[in-house]
Amino acid sequence: MKRKYLLIGDWKRNVLIAATASCLGLTACDNNNQANNASSDWSSGETYSQGVITELTEVSPDNWKITDERPAGAGEVAAIVKHYDGKVDTLKGEALQREMQQYASVHPSNVHGTGMMDVLMWSGIGYMAGRMMSPNPSYYANPNVMQRTSAWRSNISQERSRVSTGSRSGTFRRSAPSSGRTGIFSGRSGGFSS
Amino acid sequence: MLVAIYVSDSVNPSYAAENKIKLIPHGGNITTALQGLGWNWVLEDESINYLPDEAVVLPRHQADDLLRAADELYEIMVASVPEDLPDDFLCQLGIPENLWKLVRHSWNDERHWHLYGRFDMAQTPDGPKLIEFNADTATSIPETAILQWASLAAAGKHNAAQASGLYEALVAQFKQWRDMNADLEPSLVLTYMEASAEDRTNCEVVAQAAQEAGFNTHLCPIDQINVTVFGEDRGIWAQVGVEQWQRFSFMYKLIPWEQLAWEEPEVITDLENLSFTRTIMVVNPAYTLLFQSKGMLAWLWQNYPHHPLLLETSFTPLTGKYIAKPFFGREGQNVEVVVNGESVTHIAGEYDQQPLVYQQFCDFPQDQAGNLYQAGVFWAGEACAIGYRRAEGIITNTSQFLAHILE
């Protein structure tokens, strides 16, 4: 009888296991994992139909937060960096890519730090580079800032899945159908875990 | 009347008579992995006990028994459902009347596909016994499919084996579902309650499996989808970008059917409309509520009395020691333990208005500290993975999740 007994050491068996193995540092040198594949995607050209501009602020010495984030045009990816001393830099293009590659060579997966690059990797820019599957509110100045890019993130995720499956189909419109029903369970709190 | 054929062993002498759970400490720290995946809810206070530094050592023959039990239970459940789903059967199982059409429709059309569910079982000296079947909206998918693997991988147990093939089974199920509905665009929206990070993470894993099976996927809180039943825009829509809405042909809902039926009856009418016209396919389909209802446990006992995988269960109180539980309770809420007619334990909850079934009390296996262990066996087309929860008493939403390792 065929049974689903799987060897712990087989971390190539599926994409989530492989990503987790990478986060655990088990496959730090393995260039085939999802995060590494994705990290060169956005910078190499017109892979995504939208870019993103992230503002990072050093709220106290070496303690950074994402204070603003907006979708931008195709190929437009930049970090506006506001230092504690008032100095403002913009990091984009090759300079941004170089910084991220350097960081990624030391930290193959995201870490819990408050340094500028730690936080940048948790931003929309990090999301585009495939550094995590969903954003973490603790790196944002407040939840509203994170919400600003939620539709954008869905879009990126969609495009990513289309790239990986090679299909582009679907029915789209610019606004919600006006006669539709919305707000299902909007009065309820909590989930339905069981 | 159905003829019962029992293929399980009634008594397996290789079980320890004492019914003990063996543990090993493993010290695998998966904090960095959880952070890397963005699954911080596992680390949040309320879930802090979700993955203690111990694993259940599961003898391989017991794992075989659990998986075989899930496959057999699924077969007898399907076989026990009477043809054409008569009204009195649906009444007996407590299926809300406004769902009957959808339940019957989905049951009679195979393209409505049961994606997955989780059998909760007690391992006893007489073999595994069914406690209940979470057929509609089972969670603990990330724990079962990924985290229990990760904790042992982090502990360096690379040569050990585990029954954790849930993700792979989900991919296979999605492929089959897609093939059966090849006339529809392979677009899948996954809906959940926005307030629950845990539910969202369950959806993330399911979405990844669906992508691998060729769906394009989108996660959306249930209150943000748009359900339209008129004109050329008929369908389920969600916003996927700036000024961009997409219509989806497939929907996964981590929302219980009975709650939709009770609290959002107009949505049921809309879903009927969209299902009957093949505009939308929903998993898990409405008929899975037949299996989800704890009334099914009593129905099964009526049809397969003394089946070795079942505990005696009845629509009326039993004698001796038994458990009373509501038809559609979750996570142990409103469960009551009764001994000789007197209530000895009662868990509060929001399901106290529901009809009850009465199930013979069953001792769960224990570890040396006296914790009780419940095995959750996932079924996705076939039995595919095992995950353990433990508690000092009745298993609830604060129970600890434990990895297992095969021996």
Short mmCIF file of C-alpha atoms in Angstrom, two decimals, chain B residues 89-309:
data_model
loop_
_atom_site.label_atom_id
_atom_site.label_comp_id
_atom_site.label_asym_id
_atom_site.label_seq_id
_atom_site.Cartn_x
_atom_site.Cartn_y
_atom_site.Cartn_z
CA PHE B 89 -32.10 12.37 6.56
CA LEU B 90 -31.07 16.02 6.11
CA CYS B 91 -33.29 16.96 9.08
CA GLN B 92 -31.75 14.28 11.23
CA LEU B 93 -28.26 15.61 10.51
CA GLY B 94 -29.39 19.17 11.25
CA ILE B 95 -28.56 20.51 7.78
CA PRO B 96 -30.08 24.03 7.51
CA GLU B 97 -33.03 23.84 5.11
CA ASN B 98 -31.80 26.70 2.94
CA LEU B 99 -28.72 24.58 2.09
CA TRP B 100 -30.61 21.49 0.97
CA LYS B 101 -30.60 22.38 -2.72
CA LEU B 102 -26.85 23.05 -2.73
CA VAL B 103 -26.12 19.92 -0.72
CA ARG B 104 -28.12 17.76 -3.13
CA HIS B 105 -26.78 19.51 -6.21
CA SER B 106 -23.15 19.15 -5.16
CA TRP B 107 -23.64 15.54 -4.05
CA ASN B 108 -25.12 14.53 -7.40
CA ASP B 109 -22.48 16.21 -9.58
CA GLU B 110 -19.01 14.75 -9.18
CA ARG B 111 -17.31 17.92 -10.41
CA HIS B 112 -18.03 19.32 -6.92
CA TRP B 113 -14.93 17.91 -5.37
CA HIS B 114 -14.18 17.25 -1.71
CA LEU B 115 -10.71 18.77 -1.41
CA TYR B 116 -9.72 17.68 2.08
CA GLY B 117 -10.82 17.11 5.66
CA ARG B 118 -9.39 15.99 8.99
CA PHE B 119 -10.44 12.96 11.02
CA ASP B 120 -9.87 13.45 14.74
CA MET B 121 -9.18 10.11 16.34
CA ALA B 122 -8.33 8.53 19.66
CA GLN B 123 -5.78 5.73 19.64
CA THR B 124 -6.99 3.02 21.99
CA PRO B 125 -5.88 -0.51 22.83
CA ASP B 126 -8.69 -1.57 20.45
CA GLY B 127 -7.26 0.49 17.61
CA PRO B 128 -8.16 4.00 16.40
CA LYS B 129 -11.65 5.35 17.15
CA LEU B 130 -13.33 8.20 15.32
CA ILE B 131 -14.05 11.22 17.51
CA GLU B 132 -15.29 13.45 14.67
CA PHE B 133 -14.61 14.45 11.09
CA ASN B 134 -13.81 18.08 10.24
CA ALA B 135 -14.95 17.72 6.67
CA ASP B 136 -15.73 21.31 5.75
CA THR B 137 -13.20 23.80 7.17
CA ALA B 138 -10.40 21.90 8.87
CA THR B 139 -7.36 23.97 9.86
CA SER B 140 -3.86 23.18 11.20
CA ILE B 141 -2.71 22.82 7.60
CA PRO B 142 0.58 24.78 8.04
CA GLU B 143 1.40 22.88 11.23
CA THR B 144 0.73 19.49 9.66
CA ALA B 145 2.20 20.12 6.22
CA ILE B 146 5.19 22.33 7.05
CA LEU B 147 5.90 23.17 10.69
CA GLN B 148 6.12 19.67 12.10
CA TRP B 149 8.55 18.88 9.31
CA ALA B 150 10.49 22.08 10.02
CA SER B 151 10.90 21.44 13.74
CA LEU B 152 12.47 18.04 13.11
CA ALA B 153 14.57 19.34 10.22
CA ALA B 154 15.83 22.09 12.52
CA ALA B 155 16.65 19.44 15.09
CA GLY B 156 18.83 17.66 12.51
CA LYS B 157 16.67 14.52 12.29
CA HIS B 158 17.18 14.27 8.57
CA ASN B 159 16.98 10.50 8.36
CA ALA B 160 13.70 10.23 10.19
CA ALA B 161 10.35 9.73 8.47
CA GLN B 162 7.03 11.40 9.06
CA ALA B 163 3.46 11.15 7.80
CA SER B 164 3.16 14.72 6.55
CA GLY B 165 2.30 14.50 2.86
CA LEU B 166 -0.63 16.91 3.09
CA TYR B 167 0.72 19.51 0.68
CA GLU B 168 1.48 16.95 -2.01
CA ALA B 169 -1.99 15.43 -1.63
CA LEU B 170 -3.59 18.88 -1.93
CA VAL B 171 -1.71 19.51 -5.18
CA ALA B 172 -2.98 16.20 -6.57
CA GLN B 173 -6.54 17.02 -5.49
CA PHE B 174 -6.42 20.46 -7.10
CA LYS B 175 -5.11 18.97 -10.35
CA GLN B 176 -7.97 16.52 -10.44
CA TRP B 177 -10.54 19.21 -9.63
CA ARG B 178 -9.14 21.41 -12.36
CA ASP B 179 -9.18 18.60 -14.94
CA MET B 180 -12.79 17.78 -14.12
CA ASN B 181 -13.75 21.40 -14.68
CA ALA B 182 -11.55 22.15 -17.66
CA ASP B 183 -14.32 24.25 -19.20
CA LEU B 184 -13.80 26.92 -16.52
CA GLU B 185 -10.97 29.45 -16.19
CA PRO B 186 -8.50 28.12 -13.62
CA SER B 187 -8.81 31.14 -11.33
CA LEU B 188 -9.23 30.49 -7.62
CA VAL B 189 -10.09 32.99 -4.89
CA LEU B 190 -9.38 31.85 -1.33
CA THR B 191 -11.61 33.48 1.26
CA TYR B 192 -11.25 33.72 5.02
CA MET B 193 -12.13 35.91 8.01
CA GLU B 194 -9.77 38.87 7.87
CA ALA B 195 -9.36 39.04 11.65
CA SER B 196 -7.67 35.65 11.80
CA ALA B 197 -3.98 35.51 10.84
CA GLU B 198 -4.15 31.78 11.48
CA ASP B 199 -6.93 31.29 8.94
CA ARG B 200 -5.04 33.41 6.40
CA THR B 201 -1.93 31.29 6.80
CA ASN B 202 -3.96 28.13 6.26
CA CYS B 203 -5.21 29.74 3.04
CA GLU B 204 -1.65 30.62 1.99
CA VAL B 205 -0.58 26.99 2.04
CA VAL B 206 -3.71 25.89 0.17
CA ALA B 207 -3.11 28.69 -2.39
CA GLN B 208 0.45 27.56 -3.00
CA ALA B 209 -0.75 24.00 -3.63
CA ALA B 210 -3.41 25.29 -6.03
CA GLN B 211 -0.82 27.34 -7.93
CA GLU B 212 1.32 24.29 -8.34
CA ALA B 213 -1.72 22.54 -9.82
CA GLY B 214 -2.13 25.30 -12.39
CA PHE B 215 -4.61 27.69 -10.79
CA ASN B 216 -3.95 31.36 -10.58
CA THR B 217 -4.85 32.31 -7.05
CA HIS B 218 -5.83 35.29 -4.96
CA LEU B 219 -6.37 35.56 -1.20
CA CYS B 220 -9.25 37.78 -0.13
CA PRO B 221 -11.10 38.34 3.14
CA ILE B 222 -14.69 37.10 2.71
CA ASP B 223 -16.17 40.54 3.43
CA GLN B 224 -14.31 42.01 0.45
CA ILE B 225 -15.52 39.71 -2.31
CA ASN B 226 -18.28 40.87 -4.62
CA VAL B 227 -21.02 38.37 -5.50
CA THR B 228 -23.05 39.32 -8.55
CA VAL B 229 -25.97 37.31 -9.92
CA PHE B 230 -27.24 39.65 -12.66
CA GLY B 231 -26.25 40.25 -16.27
CA GLU B 232 -22.91 39.62 -17.89
CA ASP B 233 -21.01 40.37 -14.68
CA ARG B 234 -22.48 37.31 -12.94
CA GLY B 235 -19.86 35.72 -10.74
CA ILE B 236 -17.56 36.20 -7.77
CA TRP B 237 -15.20 39.14 -8.07
CA ALA B 238 -12.27 40.37 -6.01
CA GLN B 239 -9.98 43.36 -6.35
CA VAL B 240 -6.56 42.17 -7.49
CA GLY B 241 -4.89 45.49 -8.27
CA VAL B 242 -5.36 49.21 -8.64
CA GLU B 243 -8.55 49.63 -10.65
CA GLN B 244 -8.47 45.93 -11.42
CA TRP B 245 -11.15 43.42 -10.43
CA GLN B 246 -11.05 39.81 -11.46
CA ARG B 247 -13.84 37.28 -11.82
CA PHE B 248 -13.08 33.88 -10.29
CA SER B 249 -14.47 30.54 -11.42
CA PHE B 250 -13.33 28.64 -8.33
CA MET B 251 -13.61 29.56 -4.67
CA TYR B 252 -12.03 28.06 -1.58
CA LYS B 253 -13.79 29.14 1.60
CA LEU B 254 -12.44 28.78 5.09
CA ILE B 255 -15.96 29.70 6.20
CA PRO B 256 -18.34 27.05 7.54
CA TRP B 257 -21.38 26.30 5.38
CA GLU B 258 -23.76 26.26 8.34
CA GLN B 259 -22.63 29.72 9.46
CA LEU B 260 -23.23 31.09 5.97
CA ALA B 261 -26.65 29.42 5.97
CA TRP B 262 -27.64 30.86 9.35
CA GLU B 263 -26.10 34.31 9.18
CA GLU B 264 -25.91 35.10 5.45
CA PRO B 265 -28.90 33.30 3.87
CA GLU B 266 -28.91 35.64 0.85
CA VAL B 267 -25.37 34.55 0.03
CA ILE B 268 -26.59 30.95 -0.05
CA THR B 269 -29.28 31.94 -2.56
CA ASP B 270 -26.63 33.66 -4.69
CA LEU B 271 -24.26 30.70 -4.50
CA GLU B 272 -27.11 28.39 -5.51
CA ASN B 273 -27.73 30.58 -8.52
CA LEU B 274 -24.04 30.66 -9.48
CA SER B 275 -23.44 26.94 -8.83
CA PHE B 276 -26.47 25.74 -10.79
CA THR B 277 -25.25 27.75 -13.80
CA ARG B 278 -21.65 26.53 -13.45
CA THR B 279 -20.43 30.05 -12.90
CA ILE B 280 -18.61 29.13 -9.69
CA MET B 281 -17.29 25.94 -8.11
CA VAL B 282 -16.76 25.95 -4.36
CA VAL B 283 -14.55 23.81 -2.11
CA ASN B 284 -15.27 22.22 0.15
CA PRO B 285 -18.66 21.59 -1.49
CA ALA B 286 -21.90 21.94 0.43
CA TYR B 287 -22.37 18.18 0.81
CA THR B 288 -19.33 18.01 3.09
CA LEU B 289 -21.62 19.44 5.77
CA LEU B 290 -23.22 15.97 5.92
CA PHE B 291 -19.89 14.59 7.16
CA GLN B 292 -19.13 17.63 9.29
CA SER B 293 -22.40 17.34 11.23
CA LYS B 294 -21.85 15.32 14.38
CA GLY B 295 -25.28 13.88 13.68
CA MET B 296 -23.34 11.79 11.13
CA LEU B 297 -21.58 10.04 14.02
CA ALA B 298 -24.91 8.74 15.33
CA TRP B 299 -26.09 7.98 11.80
CA LEU B 300 -22.94 5.93 11.19
CA TRP B 301 -23.44 3.91 14.36
CA GLN B 302 -27.03 3.18 13.28
CA ASN B 303 -25.79 1.94 9.92
CA TYR B 304 -22.61 0.24 11.09
CA PRO B 305 -23.33 -0.76 14.71
CA HIS B 306 -20.22 -1.86 16.61
CA HIS B 307 -17.94 -1.00 13.71
CA PRO B 308 -14.41 -1.25 15.20
CA LEU B 309 -13.50 2.31 14.16
#
